Every structure is written in C-alpha cells, then in structure tokens.
Amino acid sequence: MDASLAEIGRIPIDLRIGVTGHRWIVDDASTRATVREVVERIIAAHSHPVLRATTTGVTVVSAVAEGADRIVAHVGVDLGARLEIVLPLEADDYERDFATDASRAEFRGLCAHAASVQVVDATPSRDIGYSSAGRTMADRIDVLVAIHDGQPARGAGGTAEIVRYTRSLGIPVVEIRATRDAATALTAPVAFPDLSTVPLAPDAQRRLDAFNAARLTEIGR
C-alpha cells in the first residue's frame, strides 16, 4: 500500500512549543547548547512508547523577535520541527524594531522557512500588538519555553506577562533563567514541570493509537 494512503483517516499528534523571552539574549554556541538540551528534554517527555500507529511531530510557535524567540525557533528547526510565526505587526513595520540589516535578513529567512506566518489584528499601539501576539502564541501551544531574568514585565507584551497568561491557561512553562552581566549566561531548569499529559494524557494516547491502528473499515463497527 502506498505510504500516503496508509495515513488516510489517521489522527497525528503534534507537540506545540511556544517561546517568550528577552531580546538581549545572545545567540552564541553556549546559549544554543542550553536551549537545545531543554527542547530535546521536552520532546523526549512527549515521546511515548505506546504510539506505534500514530504519526507524531513537533511545531515551534514564535514571534521571531531578536533574542530568545529566534534562538528557540532555530533550535526547533534544527531538530526537525515545523515553524509557525505569529507577528505583532505587519512584517515591514515589525522590521523597524530590529537593530541591523543582518537581523532583518535573518527575520525574512525565518519567515520564508515557516509553515505559516500570521499577523495579529491591528491594535492601538505597538506594545498592545506585542501583547496580542504573545497571547495568540500561548493560545495554540502545549508547553512554553521562557528565557528570562524573572523580573516584572517592563510594558505590555513583556515576558513576565506572557508567562503569567500562559500559566493561567494551565499550560506548563519551562523556565530558563538568564543573567545579564558582563556576558549573558543561561541556567537550564533543574526540575521540569510534569509533561506526562502533554499534549495528551497516556490513556488518551493509547486510545488514539488503537484508533489509528484500526483499518478504516473496522472503525464504527
């Protein structure tokens, strides 16, 4: 049987990872290694041996601002994840917030690679646009990676606000602490939140896998 025909009628599982964090996070080898370790642990927690007939995937949802947003996006793509982008402003307007031509080129490259690029509805101010994009991202994810210093938000759409909003939805947050001294340093979390039910509880995964393992003609009998 053709492989594509074998997937007809099957329901896949997609782990959706969001990101929020500071723009000043430096994208260097050490930062990438810490973020990669965290993302790999999240993906590993999502990989259950009961899934034999179910296709699984990973999607990163990001606003691809400078710093944390892009680092997680790059790491996810390197690990084979799909990328979905949620923008707070139209792309040409958003680019005004980026510091260099190289940064703008990186942004365009990520947008070109993404499976989808969504711009949130028009808002009265840039800050509210950032808040709207952060909340839209949180509304469609299973787990959030937050790379921040733990300080209160400095305006609408700040990292602390998005972390607080995500938690209010009951979505687990994996926090990577960042310090901004002579050089940026990240501290990977010592303990992860419970991800055993992300995106589905084990029992629900078993039932879904049984459904996916059945022939189409057997379903409903």
mmCIF file of C-alpha atoms in Angstrom:
data_model
loop_
_atom_site.group_PDB
_atom_site.id
_atom_site.type_symbol
_atom_site.label_atom_id
_atom_site.label_comp_id
_atom_site.label_asym_id
_atom_site.label_seq_id
_atom_site.Cartn_x
_atom_site.Cartn_y
_atom_site.Cartn_z
ATOM 1 C CA MET A 1 0.000 0.000 0.000
ATOM 2 C CA ASP A 2 1.189 3.493 -0.809
ATOM 3 C CA ALA A 3 2.563 5.159 2.360
ATOM 4 C CA SER A 4 0.365 8.223 1.863
ATOM 5 C CA LEU A 5 -2.747 6.020 1.584
ATOM 6 C CA ALA A 6 -1.822 4.259 4.829
ATOM 7 C CA GLU A 7 -2.147 7.587 6.663
ATOM 8 C CA ILE A 8 -5.687 8.332 5.447
ATOM 9 C CA GLY A 9 -8.078 8.548 8.394
ATOM 10 C CA ARG A 10 -5.306 8.585 10.979
ATOM 11 C CA ILE A 11 -5.039 11.401 13.514
ATOM 12 C CA PRO A 12 -1.497 12.676 14.198
ATOM 13 C CA ILE A 13 -0.184 14.151 17.432
ATOM 14 C CA ASP A 14 1.676 17.437 17.211
ATOM 15 C CA LEU A 15 3.600 18.791 20.192
ATOM 16 C CA ARG A 16 3.429 22.576 20.031
ATOM 17 C CA ILE A 17 6.209 24.510 21.781
ATOM 18 C CA GLY A 18 5.912 28.261 22.295
ATOM 19 C CA VAL A 19 8.614 30.720 23.259
ATOM 20 C CA THR A 20 8.867 34.013 25.068
ATOM 21 C CA GLY A 21 11.936 35.801 26.337
ATOM 22 C CA HIS A 22 14.217 38.792 26.253
ATOM 23 C CA ARG A 23 15.642 40.320 23.103
ATOM 24 C CA TRP A 24 19.049 40.765 24.717
ATOM 25 C CA ILE A 25 19.676 37.020 24.964
ATOM 26 C CA VAL A 26 22.892 36.440 22.999
ATOM 27 C CA ASP A 27 22.705 33.817 20.266
ATOM 28 C CA ASP A 28 26.019 32.025 20.731
ATOM 29 C CA ALA A 29 27.152 28.398 20.922
ATOM 30 C CA SER A 30 26.677 28.158 24.688
ATOM 31 C CA THR A 31 23.153 29.580 24.521
ATOM 32 C CA ARG A 32 22.195 27.284 21.656
ATOM 33 C CA ALA A 33 23.510 24.252 23.557
ATOM 34 C CA THR A 34 21.473 25.093 26.674
ATOM 35 C CA VAL A 35 18.306 25.737 24.681
ATOM 36 C CA ARG A 36 18.792 22.599 22.602
ATOM 37 C CA GLU A 37 19.143 20.494 25.754
ATOM 38 C CA VAL A 38 15.884 21.909 27.105
ATOM 39 C CA VAL A 39 13.958 21.449 23.841
ATOM 40 C CA GLU A 40 15.264 17.890 23.478
ATOM 41 C CA ARG A 41 14.063 17.094 27.015
ATOM 42 C CA ILE A 42 10.624 18.473 26.197
ATOM 43 C CA ILE A 43 10.441 16.375 23.036
ATOM 44 C CA ALA A 44 11.658 13.276 24.897
ATOM 45 C CA ALA A 45 8.941 13.731 27.526
ATOM 46 C CA HIS A 46 6.420 13.804 24.676
ATOM 47 C CA SER A 47 7.725 10.563 23.101
ATOM 48 C CA HIS A 48 5.709 7.653 24.490
ATOM 49 C CA PRO A 49 6.336 4.018 23.501
ATOM 50 C CA VAL A 50 2.584 3.325 23.195
ATOM 51 C CA LEU A 51 2.483 5.301 19.939
ATOM 52 C CA ARG A 52 3.060 2.721 17.209
ATOM 53 C CA ALA A 53 0.449 3.644 14.606
ATOM 54 C CA THR A 54 0.356 7.382 15.290
ATOM 55 C CA THR A 55 2.393 9.959 13.427
ATOM 56 C CA THR A 56 3.992 12.467 15.803
ATOM 57 C CA GLY A 57 5.510 15.850 15.107
ATOM 58 C CA VAL A 58 6.808 18.993 16.772
ATOM 59 C CA THR A 59 5.929 22.601 15.956
ATOM 60 C CA VAL A 60 7.592 25.724 17.363
ATOM 61 C CA VAL A 61 5.349 28.796 17.571
ATOM 62 C CA SER A 62 7.300 32.064 17.778
ATOM 63 C CA ALA A 63 7.142 35.767 17.026
ATOM 64 C CA VAL A 64 10.796 35.507 15.894
ATOM 65 C CA ALA A 65 11.816 38.742 17.585
ATOM 66 C CA GLU A 66 15.524 39.149 18.211
ATOM 67 C CA GLY A 67 16.949 37.079 21.059
ATOM 68 C CA ALA A 68 15.027 34.260 22.711
ATOM 69 C CA ASP A 69 12.288 33.968 20.086
ATOM 70 C CA ARG A 70 14.719 33.317 17.271
ATOM 71 C CA ILE A 71 17.043 31.063 19.243
ATOM 72 C CA VAL A 72 14.252 28.614 20.078
ATOM 73 C CA ALA A 73 12.968 28.859 16.506
ATOM 74 C CA HIS A 74 16.405 27.979 15.102
ATOM 75 C CA VAL A 75 16.910 25.128 17.573
ATOM 76 C CA GLY A 76 13.475 23.710 16.803
ATOM 77 C CA VAL A 77 14.075 23.844 13.051
ATOM 78 C CA ASP A 78 17.482 22.190 13.513
ATOM 79 C CA LEU A 79 15.693 19.365 15.364
ATOM 80 C CA GLY A 80 13.213 18.926 12.532
ATOM 81 C CA ALA A 81 10.292 20.915 13.937
ATOM 82 C CA ARG A 82 7.815 22.896 11.884
ATOM 83 C CA LEU A 83 7.837 26.647 12.463
ATOM 84 C CA GLU A 84 4.742 28.797 12.830
ATOM 85 C CA ILE A 85 5.200 32.541 13.188
ATOM 86 C CA VAL A 86 2.834 34.975 14.903
ATOM 87 C CA LEU A 87 3.698 38.616 14.233
ATOM 88 C CA PRO A 88 2.575 41.598 16.342
ATOM 89 C CA LEU A 89 2.734 43.954 13.343
ATOM 90 C CA GLU A 90 2.910 43.800 9.573
ATOM 91 C CA ALA A 91 6.331 42.477 8.612
ATOM 92 C CA ASP A 92 7.716 45.696 7.133
ATOM 93 C CA ASP A 93 6.625 47.638 10.227
ATOM 94 C CA TYR A 94 7.934 44.946 12.586
ATOM 95 C CA GLU A 95 11.351 45.105 10.927
ATOM 96 C CA ARG A 96 11.742 48.677 12.203
ATOM 97 C CA ASP A 97 12.289 47.188 15.676
ATOM 98 C CA PHE A 98 15.332 45.185 14.562
ATOM 99 C CA ALA A 99 18.790 46.628 15.069
ATOM 100 C CA THR A 100 20.679 45.728 11.893
ATOM 101 C CA ASP A 101 20.300 44.723 8.272
ATOM 102 C CA ALA A 102 21.626 41.282 9.218
ATOM 103 C CA SER A 103 18.867 40.934 11.797
ATOM 104 C CA ARG A 104 16.241 41.911 9.256
ATOM 105 C CA ALA A 105 17.666 39.383 6.787
ATOM 106 C CA GLU A 106 17.538 36.667 9.461
ATOM 107 C CA PHE A 107 13.890 37.549 10.152
ATOM 108 C CA ARG A 108 12.995 37.294 6.462
ATOM 109 C CA GLY A 109 14.773 33.948 6.214
ATOM 110 C CA LEU A 110 12.780 32.519 9.111
ATOM 111 C CA CYS A 111 9.522 33.805 7.620
ATOM 112 C CA ALA A 112 10.392 32.186 4.296
ATOM 113 C CA HIS A 113 11.058 28.877 6.037
ATOM 114 C CA ALA A 114 7.922 28.930 8.205
ATOM 115 C CA ALA A 115 4.898 26.749 7.531
ATOM 116 C CA SER A 116 2.681 29.750 8.289
ATOM 117 C CA VAL A 117 3.028 33.439 9.136
ATOM 118 C CA GLN A 118 0.124 35.163 10.886
ATOM 119 C CA VAL A 119 -0.165 38.854 11.710
ATOM 120 C CA VAL A 120 -2.466 39.614 14.646
ATOM 121 C CA ASP A 121 -5.341 42.029 14.121
ATOM 122 C CA ALA A 122 -4.449 45.726 14.145
ATOM 123 C CA THR A 123 -4.016 47.187 17.632
ATOM 124 C CA PRO A 124 -3.870 50.768 19.003
ATOM 125 C CA SER A 125 -0.149 50.579 19.845
ATOM 126 C CA ARG A 126 2.992 48.532 19.282
ATOM 127 C CA ASP A 127 3.030 47.321 22.890
ATOM 128 C CA ILE A 128 -0.529 46.037 22.612
ATOM 129 C CA GLY A 129 0.415 44.347 19.352
ATOM 130 C CA TYR A 130 3.231 42.534 21.147
ATOM 131 C CA SER A 131 0.839 41.520 23.926
ATOM 132 C CA SER A 132 -1.698 40.251 21.400
ATOM 133 C CA ALA A 133 0.938 38.223 19.541
ATOM 134 C CA GLY A 134 2.199 36.683 22.800
ATOM 135 C CA ARG A 135 -1.287 35.696 23.881
ATOM 136 C CA THR A 136 -2.139 34.328 20.443
ATOM 137 C CA MET A 137 1.009 32.205 20.589
ATOM 138 C CA ALA A 138 0.095 30.935 24.064
ATOM 139 C CA ASP A 139 -3.431 30.051 22.986
ATOM 140 C CA ARG A 140 -2.156 27.489 20.483
ATOM 141 C CA ILE A 141 0.669 25.709 22.347
ATOM 142 C CA ASP A 142 1.130 22.743 24.686
ATOM 143 C CA VAL A 143 4.232 23.959 26.545
ATOM 144 C CA LEU A 144 6.076 27.286 26.793
ATOM 145 C CA VAL A 145 9.835 27.873 26.921
ATOM 146 C CA ALA A 146 10.513 31.156 28.740
ATOM 147 C CA ILE A 147 14.053 32.557 28.661
ATOM 148 C CA HIS A 148 14.162 35.488 31.057
ATOM 149 C CA ASP A 149 15.610 37.079 34.166
ATOM 150 C CA GLY A 150 12.436 36.655 36.231
ATOM 151 C CA GLN A 151 11.874 40.374 36.639
ATOM 152 C CA PRO A 152 8.437 42.013 36.211
ATOM 153 C CA ALA A 153 7.373 42.940 32.692
ATOM 154 C CA ARG A 154 8.520 46.385 31.577
ATOM 155 C CA GLY A 155 5.481 47.000 29.393
ATOM 156 C CA ALA A 156 2.562 45.337 27.625
ATOM 157 C CA GLY A 157 3.606 42.117 25.959
ATOM 158 C CA GLY A 158 6.645 41.645 28.204
ATOM 159 C CA THR A 159 7.932 38.180 29.018
ATOM 160 C CA ALA A 160 6.549 38.128 32.562
ATOM 161 C CA GLU A 161 3.077 38.997 31.265
ATOM 162 C CA ILE A 162 3.129 36.175 28.710
ATOM 163 C CA VAL A 163 4.418 33.685 31.294
ATOM 164 C CA ARG A 164 1.626 34.684 33.663
ATOM 165 C CA TYR A 165 -1.014 34.457 30.933
ATOM 166 C CA THR A 166 0.249 31.042 29.776
ATOM 167 C CA ARG A 167 0.108 29.662 33.296
ATOM 168 C CA SER A 168 -3.454 30.995 33.666
ATOM 169 C CA LEU A 169 -4.394 28.668 30.787
ATOM 170 C CA GLY A 170 -2.977 25.670 32.669
ATOM 171 C CA ILE A 171 -0.122 25.290 30.171
ATOM 172 C CA PRO A 172 3.227 24.156 31.640
ATOM 173 C CA VAL A 173 6.118 26.614 31.469
ATOM 174 C CA VAL A 174 9.772 25.561 31.271
ATOM 175 C CA GLU A 175 11.877 28.475 32.517
ATOM 176 C CA ILE A 176 15.486 29.095 31.514
ATOM 177 C CA ARG A 177 16.948 31.794 33.729
ATOM 178 C CA ALA A 178 19.110 34.453 32.142
ATOM 179 C CA THR A 179 21.537 36.869 33.757
ATOM 180 C CA ARG A 180 22.803 39.996 32.038
ATOM 181 C CA ASP A 181 26.180 40.917 33.435
ATOM 182 C CA ALA A 182 29.419 41.183 31.507
ATOM 183 C CA ALA A 183 28.127 38.336 29.366
ATOM 184 C CA THR A 184 24.742 36.687 29.071
ATOM 185 C CA ALA A 185 24.551 33.355 30.905
ATOM 186 C CA LEU A 186 21.686 30.872 30.898
ATOM 187 C CA THR A 187 20.798 28.383 33.601
ATOM 188 C CA ALA A 188 18.835 25.349 32.468
ATOM 189 C CA PRO A 189 15.966 24.346 34.775
ATOM 190 C CA VAL A 190 16.878 21.867 37.498
ATOM 191 C CA ALA A 191 13.336 20.471 37.565
ATOM 192 C CA PHE A 192 10.868 20.332 34.702
ATOM 193 C CA PRO A 193 7.119 20.685 35.086
ATOM 194 C CA ASP A 194 5.140 17.475 34.625
ATOM 195 C CA LEU A 195 4.809 16.963 30.878
ATOM 196 C CA SER A 196 3.306 13.471 31.017
ATOM 197 C CA THR A 197 -0.069 14.722 29.810
ATOM 198 C CA VAL A 198 1.328 16.966 27.050
ATOM 199 C CA PRO A 199 -0.310 17.121 24.606
ATOM 200 C CA LEU A 200 -2.461 14.114 25.604
ATOM 201 C CA ALA A 201 -2.620 12.002 28.758
ATOM 202 C CA PRO A 202 -1.149 8.482 28.341
ATOM 203 C CA ASP A 203 -4.566 6.808 28.395
ATOM 204 C CA ALA A 204 -5.829 9.155 25.694
ATOM 205 C CA GLN A 205 -2.708 8.404 23.651
ATOM 206 C CA ARG A 206 -3.349 4.664 23.917
ATOM 207 C CA ARG A 207 -6.941 5.099 22.753
ATOM 208 C CA LEU A 208 -5.843 7.303 19.862
ATOM 209 C CA ASP A 209 -3.172 4.814 18.839
ATOM 210 C CA ALA A 210 -5.721 1.991 18.876
ATOM 211 C CA PHE A 211 -7.952 4.095 16.620
ATOM 212 C CA ASN A 212 -5.064 4.800 14.248
ATOM 213 C CA ALA A 213 -4.077 1.121 14.180
ATOM 214 C CA ALA A 214 -7.560 0.019 13.094
ATOM 215 C CA ARG A 215 -8.470 -0.329 9.436
ATOM 216 C CA LEU A 216 -10.871 2.301 8.157
ATOM 217 C CA THR A 217 -13.446 -0.440 7.519
ATOM 218 C CA GLU A 218 -13.234 -1.564 11.149
ATOM 219 C CA ILE A 219 -13.943 1.871 12.671
ATOM 220 C CA GLY A 220 -17.541 2.217 13.751
ATOM 221 C CA ARG A 221 -18.301 -1.480 13.837
#
